PDB file of C-alpha atoms in Angstrom:
ATOM      1  CA  UNK A   1     -36.959 112.519  54.119  1.00  0.00           C
ATOM      2  CA  UNK A   2     -35.792 111.240  50.773  1.00  0.00           C
ATOM      3  CA  UNK A   3     -34.175 108.309  52.572  1.00  0.00           C
ATOM      4  CA  UNK A   4     -37.550 107.304  54.054  1.00  0.00           C
ATOM      5  CA  UNK A   5     -39.193 107.694  50.649  1.00  0.00           C
ATOM      6  CA  UNK A   6     -36.521 105.510  49.051  1.00  0.00           C
ATOM      7  CA  UNK A   7     -36.971 102.844  51.755  1.00  0.00           C
ATOM      8  CA  UNK A   8     -40.755 102.852  51.246  1.00  0.00           C
ATOM      9  CA  UNK A   9     -40.261 102.679  47.473  1.00  0.00           C
ATOM     10  CA  UNK A  10     -37.908  99.690  47.800  1.00  0.00           C
ATOM     11  CA  UNK A  11     -40.314  97.972  50.238  1.00  0.00           C
ATOM     12  CA  UNK A  12     -43.192  98.492  47.776  1.00  0.00           C
ATOM     13  CA  UNK A  13     -41.112  97.093  44.906  1.00  0.00           C
ATOM     14  CA  UNK A  14     -40.151  94.041  46.979  1.00  0.00           C
ATOM     15  CA  UNK A  15     -43.819  93.503  47.979  1.00  0.00           C
ATOM     16  CA  UNK A  16     -44.913  93.784  44.325  1.00  0.00           C
ATOM     17  CA  UNK A  17     -42.199  91.329  43.241  1.00  0.00           C
ATOM     18  CA  UNK A  18     -43.290  88.856  45.944  1.00  0.00           C
ATOM     19  CA  UNK A  19     -46.937  89.240  44.895  1.00  0.00           C
ATOM     20  CA  UNK A  20     -46.003  88.622  41.231  1.00  0.00           C
ATOM     21  CA  UNK A  21     -44.009  85.525  42.221  1.00  0.00           C
ATOM     22  CA  UNK A  22     -46.954  84.055  44.183  1.00  0.00           C
ATOM     23  CA  UNK A  23     -49.367  84.914  41.362  1.00  0.00           C
ATOM     24  CA  UNK A  24     -47.091  83.265  38.807  1.00  0.00           C
ATOM     25  CA  UNK A  25     -46.962  80.021  40.814  1.00  0.00           C
ATOM     26  CA  UNK A  26     -50.746  79.951  41.210  1.00  0.00           C
ATOM     27  CA  UNK A  27     -51.281  80.614  37.535  1.00  0.00           C
ATOM     28  CA  UNK A  28     -48.863  77.841  36.507  1.00  0.00           C
ATOM     29  CA  UNK A  29     -50.724  75.386  38.788  1.00  0.00           C
ATOM     30  CA  UNK A  30     -54.048  76.592  37.413  1.00  0.00           C
ATOM     31  CA  UNK A  31     -53.073  75.999  33.800  1.00  0.00           C
ATOM     32  CA  UNK A  32     -51.291  72.679  34.463  1.00  0.00           C
ATOM     33  CA  UNK A  33     -52.714  70.190  31.948  1.00  0.00           C
ATOM     34  CA  UNK A  34     -52.470  67.171  34.244  1.00  0.00           C
ATOM     35  CA  UNK A  35     -53.854  68.348  37.584  1.00  0.00           C
ATOM     36  CA  UNK A  36     -55.127  71.872  37.218  1.00  0.00           C
ATOM     37  CA  UNK A  37     -57.956  73.634  35.547  1.00  0.00           C
ATOM     38  CA  UNK A  38     -56.251  73.385  32.169  1.00  0.00           C
ATOM     39  CA  UNK A  39     -56.662  69.604  32.233  1.00  0.00           C
ATOM     40  CA  UNK A  40     -60.345  69.948  33.010  1.00  0.00           C
ATOM     41  CA  UNK A  41     -60.778  72.432  30.158  1.00  0.00           C
ATOM     42  CA  UNK A  42     -58.920  70.111  27.772  1.00  0.00           C
ATOM     43  CA  UNK A  43     -61.100  67.145  28.771  1.00  0.00           C
ATOM     44  CA  UNK A  44     -64.263  69.201  28.389  1.00  0.00           C
ATOM     45  CA  UNK A  45     -63.127  70.394  24.977  1.00  0.00           C
ATOM     46  CA  UNK A  46     -62.636  66.800  23.807  1.00  0.00           C
ATOM     47  CA  UNK A  47     -66.044  65.832  25.177  1.00  0.00           C
ATOM     48  CA  UNK A  48     -67.697  68.743  23.386  1.00  0.00           C
ATOM     49  CA  UNK A  49     -66.134  67.613  20.112  1.00  0.00           C
ATOM     50  CA  UNK A  50     -67.367  64.039  20.646  1.00  0.00           C
ATOM     51  CA  UNK A  51     -70.865  65.233  21.526  1.00  0.00           C
ATOM     52  CA  UNK A  52     -70.946  67.427  18.428  1.00  0.00           C
ATOM     53  CA  UNK A  53     -70.083  64.429  16.245  1.00  0.00           C
ATOM     54  CA  UNK A  54     -72.708  62.285  17.989  1.00  0.00           C
ATOM     55  CA  UNK A  55     -75.313  65.014  17.524  1.00  0.00           C
ATOM     56  CA  UNK A  56     -74.553  65.318  13.813  1.00  0.00           C
ATOM     57  CA  UNK A  57     -74.854  61.532  13.417  1.00  0.00           C
ATOM     58  CA  UNK A  58     -78.178  61.548  15.283  1.00  0.00           C
ATOM     59  CA  UNK A  59     -79.455  64.339  13.025  1.00  0.00           C
ATOM     60  CA  UNK A  60     -78.506  62.374   9.903  1.00  0.00           C
ATOM     61  CA  UNK A  61     -80.223  59.282  11.260  1.00  0.00           C
ATOM     62  CA  UNK A  62     -83.363  61.206  12.193  1.00  0.00           C
ATOM     63  CA  UNK A  63     -83.543  62.770   8.721  1.00  0.00           C
ATOM     64  CA  UNK A  64     -83.384  59.301   7.151  1.00  0.00           C
ATOM     65  CA  UNK A  65     -86.041  58.000   9.550  1.00  0.00           C
ATOM     66  CA  UNK A  66     -88.286  60.970   8.816  1.00  0.00           C
ATOM     67  CA  UNK A  67     -88.047  60.392   5.071  1.00  0.00           C
ATOM     68  CA  UNK A  68     -88.791  56.682   5.502  1.00  0.00           C
ATOM     69  CA  UNK A  69     -91.726  57.465   7.778  1.00  0.00           C
ATOM     70  CA  UNK A  70     -93.082  59.966   5.266  1.00  0.00           C
ATOM     71  CA  UNK A  71     -92.961  57.350   2.489  1.00  0.00           C
ATOM     72  CA  UNK A  72     -94.671  54.770   4.680  1.00  0.00           C
ATOM     73  CA  UNK A  73     -97.359  57.280   5.652  1.00  0.00           C
ATOM     74  CA  UNK A  74     -98.013  58.079   1.993  1.00  0.00           C
ATOM     75  CA  UNK A  75     -98.347  54.379   1.173  1.00  0.00           C
ATOM     76  CA  UNK A  76    -100.642  53.829   4.160  1.00  0.00           C
ATOM     77  CA  UNK A  77    -102.892  56.728   3.131  1.00  0.00           C
ATOM     78  CA  UNK A  78    -103.136  55.337  -0.401  1.00  0.00           C
ATOM     79  CA  UNK A  79    -103.989  51.880   0.937  1.00  0.00           C
ATOM     80  CA  UNK A  80    -106.587  53.351   3.289  1.00  0.00           C
ATOM     81  CA  UNK A  81    -108.283  55.191   0.431  1.00  0.00           C
ATOM     82  CA  UNK A  82    -108.373  51.965  -1.624  1.00  0.00           C
ATOM     83  CA  UNK A  83    -109.858  50.063   1.323  1.00  0.00           C
ATOM     84  CA  UNK A  84    -112.507  52.768   1.807  1.00  0.00           C
ATOM     85  CA  UNK A  85    -113.408  52.528  -1.866  1.00  0.00           C
ATOM     86  CA  UNK A  86    -113.677  48.730  -1.686  1.00  0.00           C
ATOM     87  CA  UNK A  87    -115.824  48.926   1.461  1.00  0.00           C
ATOM     88  CA  UNK A  88    -118.096  51.488  -0.152  1.00  0.00           C
ATOM     89  CA  UNK A  89    -118.544  49.263  -3.202  1.00  0.00           C
ATOM     90  CA  UNK A  90    -119.298  46.276  -0.937  1.00  0.00           C
ATOM     91  CA  UNK A  91    -121.978  48.277   0.863  1.00  0.00           C
ATOM     92  CA  UNK A  92    -123.521  49.216  -2.488  1.00  0.00           C
ATOM     93  CA  UNK A  93    -123.629  45.567  -3.585  1.00  0.00           C
ATOM     94  CA  UNK A  94    -125.233  44.348  -0.360  1.00  0.00           C
ATOM     95  CA  UNK A  95    -127.807  47.187  -0.378  1.00  0.00           C
ATOM     96  CA  UNK A  96    -128.840  46.503  -3.976  1.00  0.00           C
ATOM     97  CA  UNK A  97    -129.621  42.748  -3.650  1.00  0.00           C
ATOM     98  CA  UNK A  98    -130.279  41.444  -0.121  1.00  0.00           C
ATOM     99  CA  UNK A  99    -130.672  37.823  -1.325  1.00  0.00           C
ATOM    100  CA  UNK A 100    -127.054  37.492  -2.405  1.00  0.00           C
ATOM    101  CA  UNK A 101    -124.559  35.473  -0.438  1.00  0.00           C
ATOM    102  CA  UNK A 102    -121.896  37.129   1.729  1.00  0.00           C
ATOM    103  CA  UNK A 103    -119.231  36.468  -0.887  1.00  0.00           C
ATOM    104  CA  UNK A 104    -120.980  38.805  -3.292  1.00  0.00           C
ATOM    105  CA  UNK A 105    -121.189  36.332  -6.184  1.00  0.00           C
ATOM    106  CA  UNK A 106    -124.925  36.891  -6.734  1.00  0.00           C
ATOM    107  CA  UNK A 107    -125.782  33.180  -6.510  1.00  0.00           C
ATOM    108  CA  UNK A 108    -127.686  31.446  -3.803  1.00  0.00           C
ATOM    109  CA  UNK A 109    -127.988  27.758  -3.023  1.00  0.00           C
ATOM    110  CA  UNK A 110    -131.343  26.171  -2.223  1.00  0.00           C
ATOM    111  CA  UNK A 111    -131.420  22.797  -0.559  1.00  0.00           C
ATOM    112  CA  UNK A 112    -134.214  20.315  -0.513  1.00  0.00           C
ATOM    113  CA  UNK A 113    -134.679  17.613   2.060  1.00  0.00           C
ATOM    114  CA  UNK A 114    -134.445  14.015   1.110  1.00  0.00           C
ATOM    115  CA  UNK A 115    -136.341  11.283   2.754  1.00  0.00           C
ATOM    116  CA  UNK A 116    -134.156   9.351   5.082  1.00  0.00           C
ATOM    117  CA  UNK A 117    -133.763   5.701   4.446  1.00  0.00           C
ATOM    118  CA  UNK A 118    -132.671   3.245   7.049  1.00  0.00           C
ATOM    119  CA  UNK A 119    -130.334   0.381   6.155  1.00  0.00           C
ATOM    120  CA  UNK A 120    -132.915  -2.272   6.994  1.00  0.00           C
ATOM    121  CA  UNK A 121    -135.825  -0.737   5.130  1.00  0.00           C
ATOM    122  CA  UNK A 122    -134.685  -1.077   1.532  1.00  0.00           C
ATOM    123  CA  UNK A 123    -137.299  -1.815  -1.084  1.00  0.00           C
ATOM    124  CA  UNK A 124    -136.999  -5.125  -2.918  1.00  0.00           C
ATOM    125  CA  UNK A 125    -138.322  -5.815  -6.385  1.00  0.00           C
TER     126      UNK A 125
END
């Protein structure tokens, strides 16, 4: 009986050793940096680093663009308020004196008609 138990124990140890050998070969192929999954992980790691750098650069650029856009918006709002003020003053001028010219100078020009003379009808003295 102990002989059968020893044989079964040796067979189990041999089976476990064979299983460990197969598992070791698969694991070494899996972690191979050229062909296996390890190479894919290494490539992905490099790509993640490059994308992180590109993202940081894009964030810096967008911050600069946002600041520039904010300054331009402030200048545009100031210009718009000045234009509104000028337009309001122009409306006040045109409402106060309807006889003024469109330039707002307050002067008007009156023209009188002259009698037409023909080249052959000159008066002689």
